[in-house]
Structures are given as C-alpha cells and as structure tokens.
Short mmCIF file of C-alpha atoms in Angstrom, two decimals:
data_model
loop_
_atom_site.label_atom_id
_atom_site.label_comp_id
_atom_site.label_asym_id
_atom_site.label_seq_id
_atom_site.Cartn_x
_atom_site.Cartn_y
_atom_site.Cartn_z
CA MET A 1 -2.04 43.01 -26.56
CA ALA A 2 -3.28 40.34 -24.21
CA ASP A 3 -6.68 39.07 -25.26
CA GLY A 4 -8.97 38.18 -22.38
CA ASN A 5 -9.63 34.95 -24.22
CA GLU A 6 -6.00 33.89 -24.54
CA LYS A 7 -5.47 30.55 -22.94
CA ALA A 8 -2.29 29.06 -21.46
CA ILE A 9 -2.52 26.24 -23.99
CA ALA A 10 -3.33 27.41 -27.51
CA CYS A 11 -3.54 24.16 -29.44
CA ASN A 12 -6.41 21.77 -30.08
CA ILE A 13 -6.63 18.76 -27.84
CA GLY A 14 -8.37 15.54 -28.83
CA PHE A 15 -9.43 12.56 -26.73
CA ILE A 16 -9.92 9.09 -28.18
CA GLY A 17 -11.99 7.46 -25.46
CA ALA A 18 -14.33 9.46 -23.20
CA GLY A 19 -14.20 7.64 -19.85
CA ASN A 20 -13.58 8.93 -16.34
CA MET A 21 -9.88 9.68 -16.68
CA ALA A 22 -10.35 11.53 -19.96
CA TRP A 23 -13.15 13.50 -18.36
CA ALA A 24 -11.05 14.40 -15.33
CA ILE A 25 -8.28 15.71 -17.60
CA GLY A 26 -10.71 17.65 -19.77
CA GLU A 27 -12.55 19.07 -16.80
CA GLY A 28 -9.32 20.14 -15.14
CA LEU A 29 -8.07 21.86 -18.29
CA VAL A 30 -11.27 23.82 -18.75
CA LYS A 31 -11.94 24.62 -15.08
CA THR A 32 -8.43 25.94 -14.45
CA GLY A 33 -8.76 28.08 -17.57
CA ALA A 34 -5.84 26.42 -19.33
CA VAL A 35 -7.96 25.82 -22.43
CA SER A 36 -11.36 26.81 -23.66
CA SER A 37 -13.75 23.88 -23.99
CA THR A 38 -14.07 24.58 -27.72
CA GLN A 39 -10.42 23.57 -28.17
CA ILE A 40 -11.39 20.02 -27.26
CA ILE A 41 -12.83 17.24 -29.42
CA VAL A 42 -13.68 13.79 -28.04
CA SER A 43 -14.58 10.50 -29.70
CA ALA A 44 -16.04 7.27 -28.35
CA PRO A 45 -17.71 4.17 -29.83
CA THR A 46 -21.10 5.09 -28.35
CA ASP A 47 -22.79 8.25 -27.10
CA ASN A 48 -22.89 7.04 -23.45
CA ASN A 49 -20.16 9.34 -22.14
CA LEU A 50 -20.27 12.10 -24.73
CA GLY A 51 -23.17 14.16 -23.42
CA ARG A 52 -21.18 15.73 -20.59
CA TRP A 53 -18.50 16.83 -23.03
CA ARG A 54 -21.05 18.56 -25.23
CA GLN A 55 -22.45 20.21 -22.11
CA LEU A 56 -18.94 21.46 -21.35
CA GLY A 57 -18.90 23.03 -24.82
CA SER A 58 -16.57 20.59 -26.54
CA LYS A 59 -17.07 18.83 -29.85
CA THR A 60 -17.80 15.12 -29.96
CA SER A 61 -17.61 12.49 -32.69
CA PHE A 62 -17.96 8.77 -33.32
CA GLU A 63 -14.96 8.77 -35.63
CA ASN A 64 -11.45 8.60 -34.26
CA GLY A 65 -10.07 9.94 -37.53
CA ASP A 66 -12.05 13.11 -36.90
CA VAL A 67 -10.28 13.64 -33.59
CA ILE A 68 -6.82 12.99 -35.00
CA LYS A 69 -7.35 15.26 -37.99
CA ASN A 70 -8.63 18.19 -35.91
CA SER A 71 -6.21 18.04 -33.00
CA ASP A 72 -2.59 18.92 -32.40
CA VAL A 73 -2.33 16.67 -29.36
CA ILE A 74 -4.35 13.47 -29.14
CA ILE A 75 -4.84 11.80 -25.80
CA LEU A 76 -5.34 8.04 -26.15
CA ALA A 77 -7.73 7.20 -23.35
CA THR A 78 -9.13 3.84 -24.35
CA LYS A 79 -8.84 0.70 -22.26
CA PRO A 80 -5.57 -1.08 -23.10
CA ASN A 81 -7.39 -3.89 -24.91
CA LYS A 82 -9.30 -1.42 -27.10
CA LEU A 83 -6.35 0.46 -28.58
CA ASP A 84 -6.03 -1.67 -31.73
CA GLU A 85 -9.74 -1.37 -32.43
CA ALA A 86 -9.56 2.40 -31.95
CA LEU A 87 -6.60 2.75 -34.31
CA ASN A 88 -8.33 0.60 -36.92
CA ASP A 89 -11.30 2.93 -36.73
CA ALA A 90 -8.92 5.83 -37.24
CA ILE A 91 -7.48 4.20 -40.37
CA ARG A 92 -11.01 3.79 -41.65
CA THR A 93 -12.01 7.42 -40.98
CA LEU A 94 -8.84 9.36 -41.82
CA PRO A 95 -8.34 10.78 -45.31
CA PRO A 96 -5.58 8.54 -46.73
CA ASN A 97 -1.98 9.82 -46.57
CA GLU A 98 -3.02 13.28 -45.52
CA VAL A 99 -2.51 13.29 -41.77
CA HIS A 100 0.88 12.95 -40.11
CA SER A 101 3.21 14.46 -37.46
CA LYS A 102 0.88 14.54 -34.49
CA VAL A 103 1.66 14.30 -30.79
CA PHE A 104 -0.02 11.41 -29.01
CA VAL A 105 -0.33 11.09 -25.25
CA SER A 106 -0.99 7.56 -24.10
CA ILE A 107 -2.64 7.11 -20.72
CA LEU A 108 -3.26 3.39 -21.27
CA ALA A 109 -2.49 1.64 -17.99
CA GLY A 110 0.65 -0.44 -18.12
CA VAL A 111 1.23 -0.21 -21.88
CA LYS A 112 4.82 0.61 -22.85
CA VAL A 113 5.47 3.76 -24.81
CA ASP A 114 7.48 2.04 -27.56
CA GLY A 115 4.54 -0.23 -28.32
CA VAL A 116 2.17 2.70 -28.61
CA HIS A 117 4.69 4.57 -30.75
CA SER A 118 4.84 1.74 -33.30
CA LYS A 119 1.09 1.24 -33.47
CA VAL A 120 0.36 4.93 -33.79
CA ASN A 121 2.97 5.53 -36.49
CA ALA A 122 1.42 2.79 -38.59
CA VAL A 123 -1.67 5.03 -38.78
CA VAL A 124 -0.28 8.56 -38.47
CA PRO A 125 3.30 8.69 -39.73
CA LYS A 126 6.00 10.82 -38.13
CA SER A 127 4.10 11.03 -34.86
CA ARG A 128 5.63 11.40 -31.43
CA VAL A 129 4.32 9.70 -28.32
CA VAL A 130 4.52 10.54 -24.64
CA ARG A 131 3.20 8.14 -22.03
CA VAL A 132 1.49 9.62 -18.97
CA VAL A 133 0.05 8.16 -15.82
CA PRO A 134 -2.29 10.90 -14.60
CA ASN A 135 -4.68 10.83 -11.70
CA THR A 136 -8.27 12.01 -11.38
CA PRO A 137 -7.53 14.94 -9.01
CA VAL A 138 -6.31 16.78 -12.12
CA ALA A 139 -10.02 17.62 -12.27
CA VAL A 140 -9.64 19.89 -9.23
CA GLY A 141 -6.23 21.23 -10.18
CA ALA A 142 -4.36 19.04 -7.71
CA GLY A 143 -3.19 16.14 -9.79
CA ALA A 144 -0.06 14.02 -9.49
CA SER A 145 1.00 12.87 -12.96
CA ILE A 146 4.15 11.20 -14.25
CA TYR A 147 5.35 10.83 -17.83
CA CYS A 148 8.03 9.22 -19.94
CA ARG A 149 9.05 9.95 -23.50
CA GLY A 150 8.60 7.92 -26.67
CA PRO A 151 11.53 7.38 -29.06
CA THR A 152 10.95 10.53 -31.14
CA ALA A 153 9.33 12.86 -28.61
CA THR A 154 10.90 16.32 -28.65
CA THR A 155 11.51 18.75 -25.81
CA GLU A 156 8.59 20.87 -27.01
CA ASP A 157 6.34 17.81 -26.94
CA LEU A 158 7.37 17.09 -23.35
CA ASN A 159 6.85 20.70 -22.30
CA LEU A 160 3.38 20.72 -23.83
CA VAL A 161 2.45 17.48 -22.12
CA LYS A 162 3.84 18.76 -18.85
CA LYS A 163 1.76 21.90 -19.26
CA ILE A 164 -1.41 19.96 -19.99
CA PHE A 165 -1.08 17.80 -16.91
CA SER A 166 0.32 20.47 -14.59
CA CYS A 167 -2.53 22.88 -14.42
CA GLY A 168 -2.73 23.19 -10.67
CA GLY A 169 -1.07 19.85 -10.00
CA ILE A 170 2.39 18.35 -10.35
CA CYS A 171 3.71 16.50 -13.40
CA GLU A 172 7.19 14.99 -13.54
CA GLU A 173 9.23 12.81 -15.85
CA VAL A 174 10.29 9.39 -14.62
CA PRO A 175 12.20 6.57 -16.31
CA GLU A 176 9.69 4.18 -17.92
CA ASN A 177 10.69 1.34 -15.61
CA LEU A 178 9.22 3.35 -12.72
CA MET A 179 5.88 4.08 -14.38
CA ASP A 180 4.24 0.97 -12.91
CA SER A 181 5.33 1.76 -9.34
CA ALA A 182 4.98 5.52 -9.34
CA GLY A 183 1.75 5.04 -11.28
CA ALA A 184 0.43 2.69 -8.62
CA LEU A 185 1.00 5.49 -6.11
CA CYS A 186 -0.33 8.44 -8.10
CA GLY A 187 -2.88 6.81 -10.38
CA CYS A 188 -4.40 4.31 -7.96
CA GLY A 189 -3.58 6.15 -4.75
CA PRO A 190 -6.70 8.33 -4.73
CA ALA A 191 -8.92 5.25 -4.34
CA PHE A 192 -6.97 4.16 -1.26
CA ILE A 193 -7.37 7.64 0.18
CA TYR A 194 -11.11 7.79 -0.52
CA ILE A 195 -11.42 4.59 1.50
CA MET A 196 -9.39 6.13 4.33
CA ILE A 197 -11.47 9.30 4.34
CA GLU A 198 -14.66 7.25 4.51
CA ALA A 199 -13.24 5.15 7.35
CA LEU A 200 -12.13 8.21 9.36
CA ALA A 201 -15.61 9.64 8.90
CA ASP A 202 -17.15 6.31 9.94
CA GLY A 203 -15.12 6.43 13.15
CA ALA A 204 -16.35 9.92 13.90
CA VAL A 205 -19.94 8.94 13.09
CA LYS A 206 -19.63 5.98 15.47
CA MET A 207 -18.63 8.49 18.15
CA GLY A 208 -21.66 10.70 17.49
CA VAL A 209 -20.64 13.18 14.79
CA PRO A 210 -23.25 13.69 12.02
CA ARG A 211 -22.21 12.15 8.69
CA ALA A 212 -21.90 15.28 6.56
CA MET A 213 -19.76 17.02 9.18
CA ALA A 214 -17.67 13.88 9.62
CA THR A 215 -16.93 13.54 5.92
CA LYS A 216 -16.12 17.22 5.50
CA PHE A 217 -13.81 17.32 8.51
CA ALA A 218 -12.17 14.04 7.50
CA ALA A 219 -11.43 15.36 4.02
CA GLN A 220 -10.21 18.72 5.33
CA THR A 221 -7.97 17.04 7.90
CA VAL A 222 -6.50 14.81 5.18
CA LYS A 223 -5.95 17.86 2.99
CA GLY A 224 -4.24 19.84 5.74
CA ALA A 225 -1.97 16.96 6.72
CA SER A 226 -0.85 16.42 3.13
CA MET A 227 -0.09 20.13 2.78
CA MET A 228 2.00 20.02 5.93
CA VAL A 229 4.17 17.33 4.32
CA LEU A 230 4.38 19.19 1.00
CA GLU A 231 5.01 22.65 2.43
CA THR A 232 7.13 22.08 5.51
CA GLY A 233 9.37 19.47 3.86
CA LYS A 234 9.53 17.68 7.23
CA HIS A 235 9.63 13.90 7.43
CA PRO A 236 6.10 12.50 7.93
CA GLY A 237 7.37 10.63 10.99
CA LEU A 238 8.58 13.88 12.53
CA LEU A 239 5.27 15.58 11.78
CA LYS A 240 3.49 12.67 13.45
CA ASP A 241 5.73 13.02 16.54
CA GLU A 242 4.87 16.71 16.72
CA VAL A 243 1.14 15.97 16.98
CA CYS A 244 1.59 13.26 19.62
CA SER A 245 1.81 14.89 23.03
CA PRO A 246 2.83 12.55 25.87
CA GLY A 247 -0.13 10.63 27.25
CA GLY A 248 -2.44 12.44 24.89
CA THR A 249 -5.33 11.62 22.62
CA THR A 250 -3.30 11.36 19.41
CA ILE A 251 -0.75 8.77 20.48
CA THR A 252 -3.62 6.70 21.85
CA GLY A 253 -5.25 6.79 18.43
CA VAL A 254 -1.94 6.02 16.72
CA HIS A 255 -1.51 2.88 18.81
CA ALA A 256 -4.98 1.64 17.87
CA MET A 257 -4.23 2.23 14.20
CA GLU A 258 -0.81 0.55 14.24
CA ARG A 259 -2.20 -2.52 15.94
CA LEU A 260 -3.93 -3.71 12.76
CA GLY A 261 -0.95 -3.10 10.49
CA VAL A 262 -2.26 -0.21 8.39
CA ARG A 263 1.24 0.57 7.18
CA SER A 264 1.63 -2.94 5.87
CA ALA A 265 -1.78 -2.86 4.19
CA LEU A 266 -0.90 0.32 2.34
CA MET A 267 2.41 -1.10 1.18
CA ASP A 268 0.47 -4.17 0.02
CA ALA A 269 -1.88 -1.93 -1.93
CA ILE A 270 0.90 -0.13 -3.76
CA GLU A 271 2.73 -3.37 -4.47
CA ALA A 272 -0.38 -5.15 -5.75
CA ALA A 273 -1.37 -2.26 -8.00
CA ALA A 274 2.17 -1.97 -9.39
CA LYS A 275 2.32 -5.69 -10.11
CA ARG A 276 -1.05 -5.60 -11.86
CA SER A 277 0.23 -2.72 -13.97
CA ILE A 278 3.23 -4.81 -15.02
CA GLU A 279 0.90 -7.73 -15.82
CA LEU A 280 -1.30 -5.50 -18.01
CA GLY A 281 1.76 -4.12 -19.72
CA ASN A 282 2.89 -7.59 -20.61
CA LYS A 283 -0.48 -8.42 -22.18
CA TYR A 284 -0.54 -5.60 -24.74
CA MET B 1 -7.93 54.73 3.48
CA ALA B 2 -6.55 51.20 3.46
CA ASP B 3 -3.16 51.05 5.10
CA GLY B 4 -0.84 48.42 3.58
CA ASN B 5 -0.20 47.25 7.12
CA GLU B 6 -3.83 46.69 8.06
CA LYS B 7 -4.41 43.16 9.16
CA ALA B 8 -7.61 41.10 9.05
CA ILE B 9 -7.43 40.74 12.84
CA ALA B 10 -6.61 43.97 14.61
CA CYS B 11 -6.43 42.89 18.23
CA ASN B 12 -3.51 41.64 20.32
CA ILE B 13 -3.30 37.90 20.79
CA GLY B 14 -1.60 36.21 23.72
CA PHE B 15 -0.57 32.61 24.20
CA ILE B 16 -0.13 31.05 27.63
CA GLY B 17 1.95 28.00 26.69
CA ALA B 18 4.31 27.90 23.70
CA GLY B 19 4.19 24.30 22.46
CA ASN B 20 3.60 22.85 18.99
CA MET B 21 -0.11 23.62 18.75
CA ALA B 22 0.34 27.22 19.89
CA TRP B 23 3.18 27.58 17.41
CA ALA B 24 1.07 26.17 14.56
CA ILE B 25 -1.71 28.67 15.33
CA GLY B 26 0.73 31.57 15.60
CA GLU B 27 2.59 30.60 12.45
CA GLY B 28 -0.63 30.23 10.52
CA LEU B 29 -1.89 33.63 11.64
CA VAL B 30 1.31 35.39 10.66
CA LYS B 31 1.99 33.47 7.43
CA THR B 32 -1.50 34.01 6.06
CA GLY B 33 -1.18 37.70 6.89
CA ALA B 34 -4.11 37.67 9.31
CA VAL B 35 -1.98 39.34 12.01
CA SER B 36 1.43 40.92 12.24
CA SER B 37 3.82 39.00 14.50
CA THR B 38 4.15 42.04 16.74
CA GLN B 39 0.49 41.63 17.77
CA ILE B 40 1.44 38.39 19.54
CA ILE B 41 2.87 37.78 23.01
CA VAL B 42 3.67 34.31 24.32
CA SER B 43 4.54 33.01 27.77
CA ALA B 44 5.98 29.70 28.93
CA PRO B 45 7.59 28.33 32.11
CA THR B 46 11.03 28.07 30.45
CA ASP B 47 12.72 29.58 27.42
CA ASN B 48 12.85 26.24 25.53
CA ASN B 49 10.12 27.04 23.00
CA LEU B 50 10.26 30.81 23.06
CA GLY B 51 13.17 31.43 20.69
CA ARG B 52 11.19 30.67 17.54
CA TRP B 53 8.49 33.14 18.61
CA ARG B 54 11.03 35.90 19.05
CA GLN B 55 12.45 35.02 15.64
CA LEU B 56 8.95 35.42 14.24
CA GLY B 57 8.89 38.92 15.75
CA SER B 58 6.58 38.24 18.67
CA LYS B 59 7.08 39.20 22.31
CA THR B 60 7.82 36.51 24.88
CA SER B 61 7.64 36.21 28.64
CA PHE B 62 8.19 33.67 31.47
CA GLU B 63 5.58 31.92 33.55
CA ASN B 64 5.70 28.76 35.67
CA ASP B 65 3.65 25.60 35.09
CA GLU B 66 0.61 26.66 37.02
CA ALA B 67 -0.44 29.20 34.51
CA LEU B 68 -3.41 30.72 36.23
CA ASN B 69 -1.73 30.92 39.65
CA ASP B 70 1.20 32.59 38.03
CA ALA B 71 -1.16 34.93 36.26
CA ILE B 72 -2.61 35.91 39.63
CA ARG B 73 0.94 36.52 40.77
CA THR B 74 1.91 38.61 37.78
CA LEU B 75 -1.25 40.62 37.08
CA PRO B 76 -1.71 44.04 38.63
CA PRO B 77 -4.41 43.38 41.30
CA ASN B 78 -8.02 44.24 40.39
CA GLU B 79 -7.03 46.07 37.26
CA VAL B 80 -7.55 43.51 34.50
CA HIS B 81 -10.93 42.15 33.54
CA SER B 82 -13.23 41.43 30.57
CA LYS B 83 -10.85 39.45 28.37
CA VAL B 84 -11.60 36.75 25.84
CA PHE B 85 -9.91 33.41 26.53
CA VAL B 86 -9.62 30.61 24.00
CA SER B 87 -8.94 27.24 25.54
CA ILE B 88 -7.27 24.61 23.38
CA LEU B 89 -6.68 22.26 26.32
CA ALA B 90 -7.44 18.71 25.15
CA GLY B 91 -10.57 17.29 26.70
CA VAL B 92 -11.16 20.05 29.25
CA LYS B 93 -14.75 21.32 29.43
CA VAL B 94 -15.40 24.94 28.69
CA ASP B 95 -17.43 25.57 31.86
CA GLY B 96 -14.49 24.48 33.98
CA VAL B 97 -12.11 26.79 32.17
CA HIS B 98 -14.64 29.61 32.44
CA SER B 99 -14.79 29.31 36.25
CA LYS B 100 -11.06 29.07 36.73
CA VAL B 101 -10.31 31.97 34.44
CA ASN B 102 -12.93 34.22 35.97
CA ALA B 103 -11.41 33.70 39.40
CA VAL B 104 -8.33 35.44 38.03
CA VAL B 105 -9.70 37.80 35.38
CA PRO B 106 -13.27 38.77 36.20
CA LYS B 107 -15.98 39.22 33.53
CA SER B 108 -14.05 37.13 31.02
CA ARG B 109 -15.57 35.05 28.27
CA VAL B 110 -14.24 31.68 27.16
CA VAL B 111 -14.44 29.78 23.90
CA ARG B 112 -13.12 26.25 23.66
CA VAL B 113 -11.41 25.24 20.43
CA VAL B 114 -9.96 22.02 19.13
CA PRO B 115 -7.61 23.18 16.37
CA ASN B 116 -5.20 21.14 14.33
CA THR B 117 -1.62 21.79 13.29
CA PRO B 118 -2.34 22.31 9.55
CA VAL B 119 -3.58 25.77 10.55
CA ALA B 120 0.14 26.49 10.09
CA VAL B 121 -0.24 26.07 6.32
CA GLY B 122 -3.65 27.69 6.09
CA ALA B 123 -5.51 24.39 5.79
CA GLY B 124 -6.69 23.70 9.29
CA ALA B 125 -9.82 21.94 10.51
CA SER B 126 -10.90 23.49 13.82
CA ILE B 127 -14.05 23.14 15.88
CA TYR B 128 -15.26 25.32 18.74
CA CYS B 129 -17.93 25.58 21.38
CA ARG B 130 -18.98 28.55 23.46
CA GLY B 131 -18.54 29.25 27.17
CA PRO B 132 -21.48 30.46 29.28
CA THR B 133 -20.90 34.19 28.63
CA ALA B 134 -19.27 34.16 25.18
CA THR B 135 -20.84 36.69 22.84
CA THR B 136 -21.45 36.51 19.10
CA GLU B 137 -18.54 38.91 18.53
CA ASP B 138 -16.28 36.65 20.59
CA LEU B 139 -17.29 33.66 18.47
CA ASN B 140 -16.77 35.56 15.23
CA LEU B 141 -13.31 36.65 16.33
CA VAL B 142 -12.36 33.13 17.32
CA LYS B 143 -13.74 31.81 14.05
CA LYS B 144 -11.64 34.39 12.20
CA ILE B 145 -8.48 33.47 14.06
CA PHE B 146 -8.82 29.78 13.29
CA SER B 147 -10.20 30.16 9.79
CA CYS B 148 -7.33 31.81 8.02
CA GLY B 149 -7.20 29.44 5.07
CA GLY B 150 -8.81 26.55 6.90
CA ILE B 151 -12.27 25.70 8.15
CA CYS B 152 -13.61 26.43 11.63
CA GLU B 153 -17.08 25.41 12.76
CA GLU B 154 -19.13 25.38 15.93
CA VAL B 155 -20.18 22.05 17.39
CA PRO B 156 -22.08 21.17 20.56
CA GLU B 157 -19.59 20.53 23.38
CA ASN B 158 -20.58 16.89 23.64
CA LEU B 159 -19.10 16.37 20.16
CA MET B 160 -15.77 18.06 20.88
CA ASP B 161 -14.13 14.78 21.95
CA SER B 162 -15.22 12.91 18.80
CA ALA B 163 -14.86 15.66 16.23
CA GLY B 164 -11.64 16.63 17.98
CA ALA B 165 -10.30 13.10 17.66
CA LEU B 166 -10.87 13.41 13.92
CA CYS B 167 -9.55 16.94 13.34
CA GLY B 168 -7.01 17.30 16.12
CA CYS B 169 -5.48 13.83 16.07
CA GLY B 170 -6.30 12.97 12.47
CA PRO B 171 -3.17 14.54 10.96
CA ALA B 172 -0.96 12.04 12.79
CA PHE B 173 -2.91 9.13 11.28
CA ILE B 174 -2.50 10.68 7.86
CA TYR B 175 1.24 11.27 8.26
CA ILE B 176 1.55 7.56 8.98
CA MET B 177 -0.48 6.74 5.88
CA ILE B 178 1.60 9.05 3.69
CA GLU B 179 4.78 7.44 4.97
CA ALA B 180 3.36 3.97 4.33
CA LEU B 181 2.26 4.80 0.78
CA ALA B 182 5.73 6.17 0.13
CA ASP B 183 7.27 3.02 1.65
CA GLY B 184 5.23 0.93 -0.76
CA ALA B 185 6.46 2.95 -3.70
CA VAL B 186 10.07 2.78 -2.45
CA LYS B 187 9.75 -0.99 -2.15
CA MET B 188 8.74 -1.00 -5.83
CA GLY B 189 11.77 1.05 -6.86
CA VAL B 190 10.75 4.71 -6.60
CA PRO B 191 13.36 6.99 -4.93
CA ARG B 192 12.33 8.15 -1.45
CA ALA B 193 12.02 11.89 -2.05
CA MET B 194 9.87 11.37 -5.15
CA ALA B 195 7.78 8.77 -3.33
CA THR B 196 7.05 11.06 -0.39
CA LYS B 197 6.24 14.02 -2.61
CA PHE B 198 3.92 12.03 -4.85
CA ALA B 199 2.29 10.33 -1.88
CA ALA B 200 1.55 13.67 -0.25
CA GLN B 201 0.33 15.24 -3.49
CA THR B 202 -1.91 12.24 -4.21
CA VAL B 203 -3.37 12.48 -0.71
CA LYS B 204 -3.93 16.21 -1.20
CA GLY B 205 -5.63 15.76 -4.56
CA ALA B 206 -7.90 13.00 -3.29
CA SER B 207 -9.02 15.06 -0.32
CA MET B 208 -9.79 17.99 -2.59
CA MET B 209 -11.87 15.75 -4.82
CA VAL B 210 -14.04 14.89 -1.80
CA LEU B 211 -14.26 18.53 -0.66
CA GLU B 212 -14.89 20.07 -4.06
CA THR B 213 -17.00 17.53 -5.92
CA GLY B 214 -19.25 16.77 -2.95
CA LYS B 215 -19.41 13.15 -4.16
CA HIS B 216 -19.51 10.26 -1.71
CA PRO B 217 -15.98 8.91 -1.12
CA GLY B 218 -17.23 5.45 -2.08
CA LEU B 219 -18.45 6.75 -5.43
CA LEU B 220 -15.14 8.52 -6.04
CA LYS B 221 -13.37 5.25 -5.26
CA ASP B 222 -15.61 3.40 -7.74
CA GLU B 223 -14.74 5.97 -10.41
CA VAL B 224 -11.02 5.24 -10.09
CA CYS B 225 -11.48 1.46 -10.17
CA SER B 226 -11.70 0.31 -13.78
CA PRO B 227 -12.71 -3.35 -14.23
CA GLY B 228 -9.76 -5.71 -13.89
CA GLY B 229 -7.45 -2.74 -13.45
CA THR B 230 -4.57 -1.78 -11.22
CA THR B 231 -6.58 0.22 -8.71
CA ILE B 232 -9.14 -2.41 -7.72
CA THR B 233 -6.27 -4.85 -7.30
CA GLY B 234 -4.64 -2.45 -4.85
CA VAL B 235 -7.95 -1.84 -3.08
CA HIS B 236 -8.39 -5.55 -2.44
CA ALA B 237 -4.92 -5.82 -0.92
CA MET B 238 -5.68 -2.87 1.36
CA GLU B 239 -9.07 -4.10 2.49
CA ARG B 240 -7.69 -7.53 3.35
CA LEU B 241 -5.94 -6.20 6.47
CA GLY B 242 -8.92 -4.21 7.72
CA VAL B 243 -7.62 -0.67 7.26
CA ARG B 244 -11.11 0.74 7.61
CA SER B 245 -11.50 -0.93 10.97
CA ALA B 246 -8.11 0.28 12.13
CA LEU B 247 -8.99 3.88 11.30
CA MET B 248 -12.30 3.62 13.12
CA ASP B 249 -10.35 2.18 16.08
CA ALA B 250 -7.99 5.16 15.95
CA ILE B 251 -10.79 7.71 16.05
CA GLU B 252 -12.62 5.84 18.80
CA ALA B 253 -9.50 5.43 20.94
CA ALA B 254 -8.52 9.08 20.60
CA ALA B 255 -12.05 10.23 21.40
CA LYS B 256 -12.22 8.02 24.49
CA ARG B 257 -8.84 9.29 25.69
CA SER B 258 -10.13 12.83 25.24
CA ILE B 259 -13.13 12.02 27.44
CA GLU B 260 -10.78 10.46 30.03
CA LEU B 261 -8.60 13.57 30.09
CA GLY B 262 -11.67 15.75 30.40
CA ASN B 263 -12.77 13.81 33.45
CA LYS B 264 -9.40 14.28 35.14
CA TYR B 265 -9.41 18.09 35.12
#
C-alpha cells in the first residue's frame, strides 16, 4: 500500500562538499519531493555552509568517512583541487576495510571520470563512478544536467543518477569528450542568462519601467521564449521571424542588438568556458 | 454541478485579424483549456491565415483591410452595441481605439494589451491599460484571457511602449541568444539538436531561478561563478563585447519604434 511518505528515490544520498552546487542539488531533491531531507548527509571542512542543510532537516558532519559509510550514493562536490584532501580525510575517518561498493557521483568541473574512479577505489574498493555536470536550476526543478559513465558503472547506477538529476529538469548521457562543451553550455550558461536578464531589465528601466516590474517581466519573457523553443520544436530563427512584423518594433530592436555582435559574444562565452574546463581537467 | 465541458472563460471571443499574435493568443487559450475552440471566431481580409483556425475548430470569416469600415459594412445597422474590445495594435493609444470603435459599435469599452507569443505555451508576459470606460469586470476578463499560464499586469499607458518592448519584442532577442548559445556549443563539438535543446532548457532554468528565488540576477550570477572556474571565464568573454549594452539598445530601439508607430495612427 502506498505510504504517503514514500519518496521517488529511496536510498541515502551523501554530499562531500557543501557549496552552492551541492546545495542546489539537495534543495531540488527535497523541494520536488524526490527525497526526504533526512535521507541526506553532508560533510565539509568547516561549519560555514552546513547550517542551511541542518535547517533543511539533513544530517551534517565534519568527517567524510561518515558520509561515505551512511550513504548509498555519494556526490563529490569539492573543488577539483580539494578532492585528494577530501579522500585522505575519508581514509582517516572510515573504519578500515569495512566499506566498499558505493556509487560516487563526481561533479568536479573538468575532472575526467577515470581519474576519479581510480582515486575513489583506492579508498572505497569496488565502487562505481558517474561524472555529472549539473546546473543550479536543478534547485527549481528545471535543471539541464549531462553525465558520462565510469569504467564499472552499471545500468542501475546510471538510472539512479539520471533520476537524481532529473527531478523536474532534463538529464542526458553524453560521451565524455563532450562534457567540457556541453558543460560550458548547461553548467555555466545560467550565469550568461542572468546577465542578459539584468541587461534587458536595465533597458526597460532606462525607458521608465520600475525595477521590480522590469526584472520580473524580463525573467518571464525569457522563460516564455525558452519554452517556445522547447515545446514547439521550431528553429529559434523561425520563431524570431514570427515575432518580427515588417517595419515593427521587434525587428528594430533586433537590429540594435545585432549591431554589437551579441551572437559572437555568446559563442565566445561558451568557447572560453569550455576551454577553461579542458584546462582544469588537465590539471587534476 | 460541474460540467466536464465548462471552461474558465465562458464568453465568445472574436479576433479581427488572424496573424501570428492572434494565433498565439488563440492557441494558448485553447491549449490551456481556458476556452473551447468553438467559442472563437476570426476574420481576416484573405483566407491565408484562416485555415489553421478552422483546423483548431474555430469559426472564420472574411473582412477587408480596413477592419472598422468593413465592420460598419457588415454589421446590422444600429443593432450591435456594448461590446468589449481588446486592442493589441502595437503603439496605438487606447483613447484613439476607443473613439474609433465607438463610432461603429456604440457604448463599447476598450482595453489595450501588449501580449507576447509565449502565451501560446502558457508562459506569456502581457501588460494592459484601460480605456476611458473600461470596467473592473472588463479588466478582470482581459486579465483572465491573457493569464492562462502566464502573467498579465496593468501598467500606466505611458509605460506600454517600454514594458511592451521588453515583453512583446523580448522573445525575439531571446531566440537569437538561444541560437547563439547553441552555435557556441556546436562549434565546440556538441550536435545541433542537443545544443539547441540544452540551450533552451538552460535559459528556461535560469529564468525560473530569477522568478522563483527572488534573488538579484547579479547575485545569482555570482553564485554560479566559482573562483578561477569555467563560468567566470565565460562571463569575461561575454562582457568584452558589450552584450549588456546591446540588450539595452534593443529595448530602447524597440520602445522608440513603438512610440513612433503610436504617433502615426
């Protein structure tokens, strides 16, 4: 009989690292009802970021071994240059030879899955790794995440990871050699869009619209336009044509926008972010 | 007793003009279940745009370009009065529409709306202002029509050009941005269909973060930009070409064109 408390994801989820991306994932999981906050345990070197997790109802710890022992899936959410330190702490705090066969999800920017697999298996034998590039809108159930599999990841592992990152958003597998590029789009993309929303609002404010209204309408307009692309399946160029009546207000605005090479700037942004991801990947 | 066929909006809705914006409004109303397609009738000078309305299940009719003159021609004399008109004509002041309409259909009320095409997917951003005799019920009905799934708010008429440039024209600017983000990803090896889908989903998610967290877009941007990371590197590349300025230019240019058009009619 269905229990009102049954959640879509039954297992325990741990986070090593409690920064913004970890928080967005945790928040999204709890807010969309996919897990109960008590299924989550989070560790970090200091208490700085842990308070909000406790407020959510999750357990927190200063020991990474704690998280690994008590979780079925462990999300590695440290900065790339902190992974070794975090795994050393796990060695120190895990009961020796007792813990093995866990699923690890690495969200470390740019770090290859095979590398994480080796490092993790030195601490927790027989573990499987999946690498994910998520994005912060998972927090509102509208994420765009991509993943690739480690050498021993099973189909169940992939399905679980897909479930975790899909609640309300999309989550798709890509070959690892596309993680830097697709990740630049999905992972970094939101920042580029926040800038665009602020700029659209600034334009409206310049023309007399109060700030709060300008920001709200800018964000709503951006939302609606994106949904038109997603739901109609029409080419964005065609959708643009359909808004641009001859001699009208829209085509006039389009011309002003094209003049400064916005398209080029956005391509630059994706390219630069992707290249930085490759750089980071080569460092660790 | 609730009839399965009861719709949120019970009245009959007519469109004079059958172009893309009218279609987006009609589609949105029917798809979100706010009205049944049979409550809609549409007229246009030629049959070019009318087929899709008939396919939707709505009634269609012919008029020539001069809509109001044709209406005079085709209305039974002195019989029809007291209707509610919604004007979505870009840049045209509501008082002007009110006068012209009342010369044809006495005792009518007018509301001016700047809608946008995402009403078609229930995520529109529409603004309206009231004509001289529009009542609270009229405004509520108009708000209902344009709200199905989206937002619809009243603004003073002197802001219709600016807010309209943002909401009405904005989608085109965003389609360009989605295409450009996808182009960037394609340049870096991502297949086109995946690039477009992820670009659009990323845009959607980011906008929802602004709407639902209530945080300043600049703060949200800061939260994605880890020190020395991929995102801040991309941000720098984007800022270099003055994207912010270009988008302000776009809004300003569209608003000024709206004012120009308003002064012509």
